[in-house]
Amino acid sequence: MRVHYFCRHCATKVGEIDGGLLTEEELGIHQLKENEKEEMITYRGNGDIQIQTICENCQGAFEENPDLHQYDFFIH
């Protein structure tokens, strides 16, 4: 199993790890509420997990331009 991290705002691949036998606790997924899990996590048929996060560029853009929070997706 691989865990793929993508930015939820610009779709940039942030990272990837070999999940092996990692648990939800080790990945930090257990801290999310059920609705957050549904929005942020996709379980693939091959066993891989895709997690939506935020990349450094988008985080910086939000900090400099708080009005960007009104958009679900933008390109930097």
PDB file of C-alpha atoms in Angstrom:
ATOM      1  CA  MET A   1       0.000   0.000   0.000  1.00  0.00           C
ATOM      2  CA  ARG A   2       1.205   3.479  -0.862  1.00  0.00           C
ATOM      3  CA  VAL A   3      -0.118   6.703   0.610  1.00  0.00           C
ATOM      4  CA  HIS A   4      -0.289   9.586  -1.869  1.00  0.00           C
ATOM      5  CA  TYR A   5      -0.651  13.183  -0.666  1.00  0.00           C
ATOM      6  CA  PHE A   6      -2.086  15.809  -3.028  1.00  0.00           C
ATOM      7  CA  CYS A   7      -2.871  19.482  -2.455  1.00  0.00           C
ATOM      8  CA  ARG A   8      -6.629  19.921  -2.299  1.00  0.00           C
ATOM      9  CA  HIS A   9      -6.383  23.383  -3.878  1.00  0.00           C
ATOM     10  CA  CYS A  10      -3.953  23.036  -6.797  1.00  0.00           C
ATOM     11  CA  ALA A  11      -3.717  19.221  -7.145  1.00  0.00           C
ATOM     12  CA  THR A  12       0.087  19.234  -6.837  1.00  0.00           C
ATOM     13  CA  LYS A  13       1.514  15.960  -5.564  1.00  0.00           C
ATOM     14  CA  VAL A  14       2.941  16.795  -2.149  1.00  0.00           C
ATOM     15  CA  GLY A  15       4.438  13.417  -1.350  1.00  0.00           C
ATOM     16  CA  GLU A  16       4.141   9.679  -1.245  1.00  0.00           C
ATOM     17  CA  ILE A  17       5.095   7.080   1.317  1.00  0.00           C
ATOM     18  CA  ASP A  18       5.144   3.323   1.375  1.00  0.00           C
ATOM     19  CA  GLY A  19       2.377   2.690   3.865  1.00  0.00           C
ATOM     20  CA  GLY A  20       3.158  -0.973   4.346  1.00  0.00           C
ATOM     21  CA  LEU A  21       1.358  -1.940   7.519  1.00  0.00           C
ATOM     22  CA  LEU A  22       0.860   1.577   8.897  1.00  0.00           C
ATOM     23  CA  THR A  23      -2.276   2.086  10.950  1.00  0.00           C
ATOM     24  CA  GLU A  24      -4.657   5.043  10.851  1.00  0.00           C
ATOM     25  CA  GLU A  25      -3.110   6.180  14.134  1.00  0.00           C
ATOM     26  CA  GLU A  26       0.399   6.167  12.654  1.00  0.00           C
ATOM     27  CA  LEU A  27      -0.836   8.158   9.643  1.00  0.00           C
ATOM     28  CA  GLY A  28      -2.757  10.582  11.873  1.00  0.00           C
ATOM     29  CA  ILE A  29      -6.052   9.750  10.170  1.00  0.00           C
ATOM     30  CA  HIS A  30      -7.663   8.797  13.477  1.00  0.00           C
ATOM     31  CA  GLN A  31      -7.668  12.476  14.496  1.00  0.00           C
ATOM     32  CA  LEU A  32     -10.074  13.398  11.703  1.00  0.00           C
ATOM     33  CA  LYS A  33     -13.843  13.526  12.126  1.00  0.00           C
ATOM     34  CA  GLU A  34     -15.875  11.204   9.888  1.00  0.00           C
ATOM     35  CA  ASN A  35     -16.954  14.001   7.546  1.00  0.00           C
ATOM     36  CA  GLU A  36     -13.324  15.157   7.251  1.00  0.00           C
ATOM     37  CA  LYS A  37     -12.257  11.622   6.370  1.00  0.00           C
ATOM     38  CA  GLU A  38     -14.924  11.461   3.671  1.00  0.00           C
ATOM     39  CA  GLU A  39     -13.723  14.767   2.183  1.00  0.00           C
ATOM     40  CA  MET A  40      -9.982  14.163   2.459  1.00  0.00           C
ATOM     41  CA  ILE A  41      -9.340  10.448   2.001  1.00  0.00           C
ATOM     42  CA  THR A  42      -9.904   8.188  -0.989  1.00  0.00           C
ATOM     43  CA  TYR A  43      -9.241   4.463  -0.747  1.00  0.00           C
ATOM     44  CA  ARG A  44      -8.186   3.003  -4.112  1.00  0.00           C
ATOM     45  CA  GLY A  45      -9.050  -0.466  -5.331  1.00  0.00           C
ATOM     46  CA  ASN A  46      -5.377  -1.479  -5.321  1.00  0.00           C
ATOM     47  CA  GLY A  47      -5.074  -0.707  -1.593  1.00  0.00           C
ATOM     48  CA  ASP A  48      -3.461   2.711  -2.021  1.00  0.00           C
ATOM     49  CA  ILE A  49      -4.740   5.712  -0.098  1.00  0.00           C
ATOM     50  CA  GLN A  50      -4.989   9.235  -1.491  1.00  0.00           C
ATOM     51  CA  ILE A  51      -5.051  12.034   1.074  1.00  0.00           C
ATOM     52  CA  GLN A  52      -5.857  15.657   0.309  1.00  0.00           C
ATOM     53  CA  THR A  53      -3.687  18.132   2.172  1.00  0.00           C
ATOM     54  CA  ILE A  54      -2.332  21.623   1.455  1.00  0.00           C
ATOM     55  CA  CYS A  55       1.006  22.380  -0.191  1.00  0.00           C
ATOM     56  CA  GLU A  56       3.413  25.038   1.042  1.00  0.00           C
ATOM     57  CA  ASN A  57       2.672  27.313  -1.926  1.00  0.00           C
ATOM     58  CA  CYS A  58      -1.078  27.297  -1.326  1.00  0.00           C
ATOM     59  CA  GLN A  59      -0.598  27.746   2.417  1.00  0.00           C
ATOM     60  CA  GLY A  60       1.573  30.785   1.718  1.00  0.00           C
ATOM     61  CA  ALA A  61      -0.962  32.143  -0.757  1.00  0.00           C
ATOM     62  CA  PHE A  62      -3.749  31.811   1.838  1.00  0.00           C
ATOM     63  CA  GLU A  63      -1.648  33.566   4.462  1.00  0.00           C
ATOM     64  CA  GLU A  64      -0.901  36.464   2.092  1.00  0.00           C
ATOM     65  CA  ASN A  65      -4.387  36.584   0.537  1.00  0.00           C
ATOM     66  CA  PRO A  66      -7.070  35.438   2.996  1.00  0.00           C
ATOM     67  CA  ASP A  67      -9.779  36.145   0.399  1.00  0.00           C
ATOM     68  CA  LEU A  68      -8.615  33.036  -1.494  1.00  0.00           C
ATOM     69  CA  HIS A  69     -10.428  30.890   1.094  1.00  0.00           C
ATOM     70  CA  GLN A  70     -13.621  31.462  -0.888  1.00  0.00           C
ATOM     71  CA  TYR A  71     -12.276  29.261  -3.713  1.00  0.00           C
ATOM     72  CA  ASP A  72     -12.130  25.460  -3.602  1.00  0.00           C
ATOM     73  CA  PHE A  73      -9.470  25.275  -6.308  1.00  0.00           C
ATOM     74  CA  PHE A  74      -6.896  27.684  -7.710  1.00  0.00           C
ATOM     75  CA  ILE A  75      -3.670  27.515  -9.672  1.00  0.00           C
ATOM     76  CA  HIS A  76      -0.476  29.142  -8.445  1.00  0.00           C
TER      77      HIS A  76
END
